[in-house]
Amino acid sequence: VECWFDPKVLASYLMSTKSFIHPLNRREVTREECHALEQHMERVGLKPMPLRESWDHKDDKEEEQSSSLAEVQRQAQEIMNTLYGGQSASSRGRPRPLRGDRMRAA
């Protein structure tokens, strides 16, 4: 069974979780697959994330990671929070907009 993901969301998931596990079947994502995702992102006009670098350092303790890699991982976490209901750092403390009544079918 093939499954397709939005490349930016998948890259953000891998970077923010620092866990290179396929989100559906839970198998390990290889370094080669990370490289393929980086190349795909470039082909479709997205800014590629340093997935291979992150994969190479996936077992490092947080304090051993480079500051640039830590910054990219922080940005990836922000994307995931925005997409899946978490609050971004810039929106904390601001009131959430009220939701209008749901539309009902006639």
Steps between C-alpha positions, in 0.01 A plus 500: 500500500644831394430812699578858414570788736534871456881533482519806726279339764694172488836677522371714788373189679835323465699806608277602790468154652868414438361152446556364152209259510244471218179656639270219379688171508755598769804367310826693513545766232842459338758769430447435127127569540584825678722596206221413254258720698749789497535464122123481452447816703754680283335373178157628603632840608505453877796594715653165596564427866833345607348156550822304439690714749224451753492125428879485553455660843176331605672318786695802625402661824330836451797700627728330242294616201607803300311821565389520135354149514327581829351814340366304201349245740337783696353640178374155402330469839335839443362374167364185663342701781334731250372215284375276777349735755792602718577866551803659343731700724384821332132432574534409866329749723269624226133411525385239252242616246144396572348246268172586334197275505534197281316517173209261475387322190167627368 
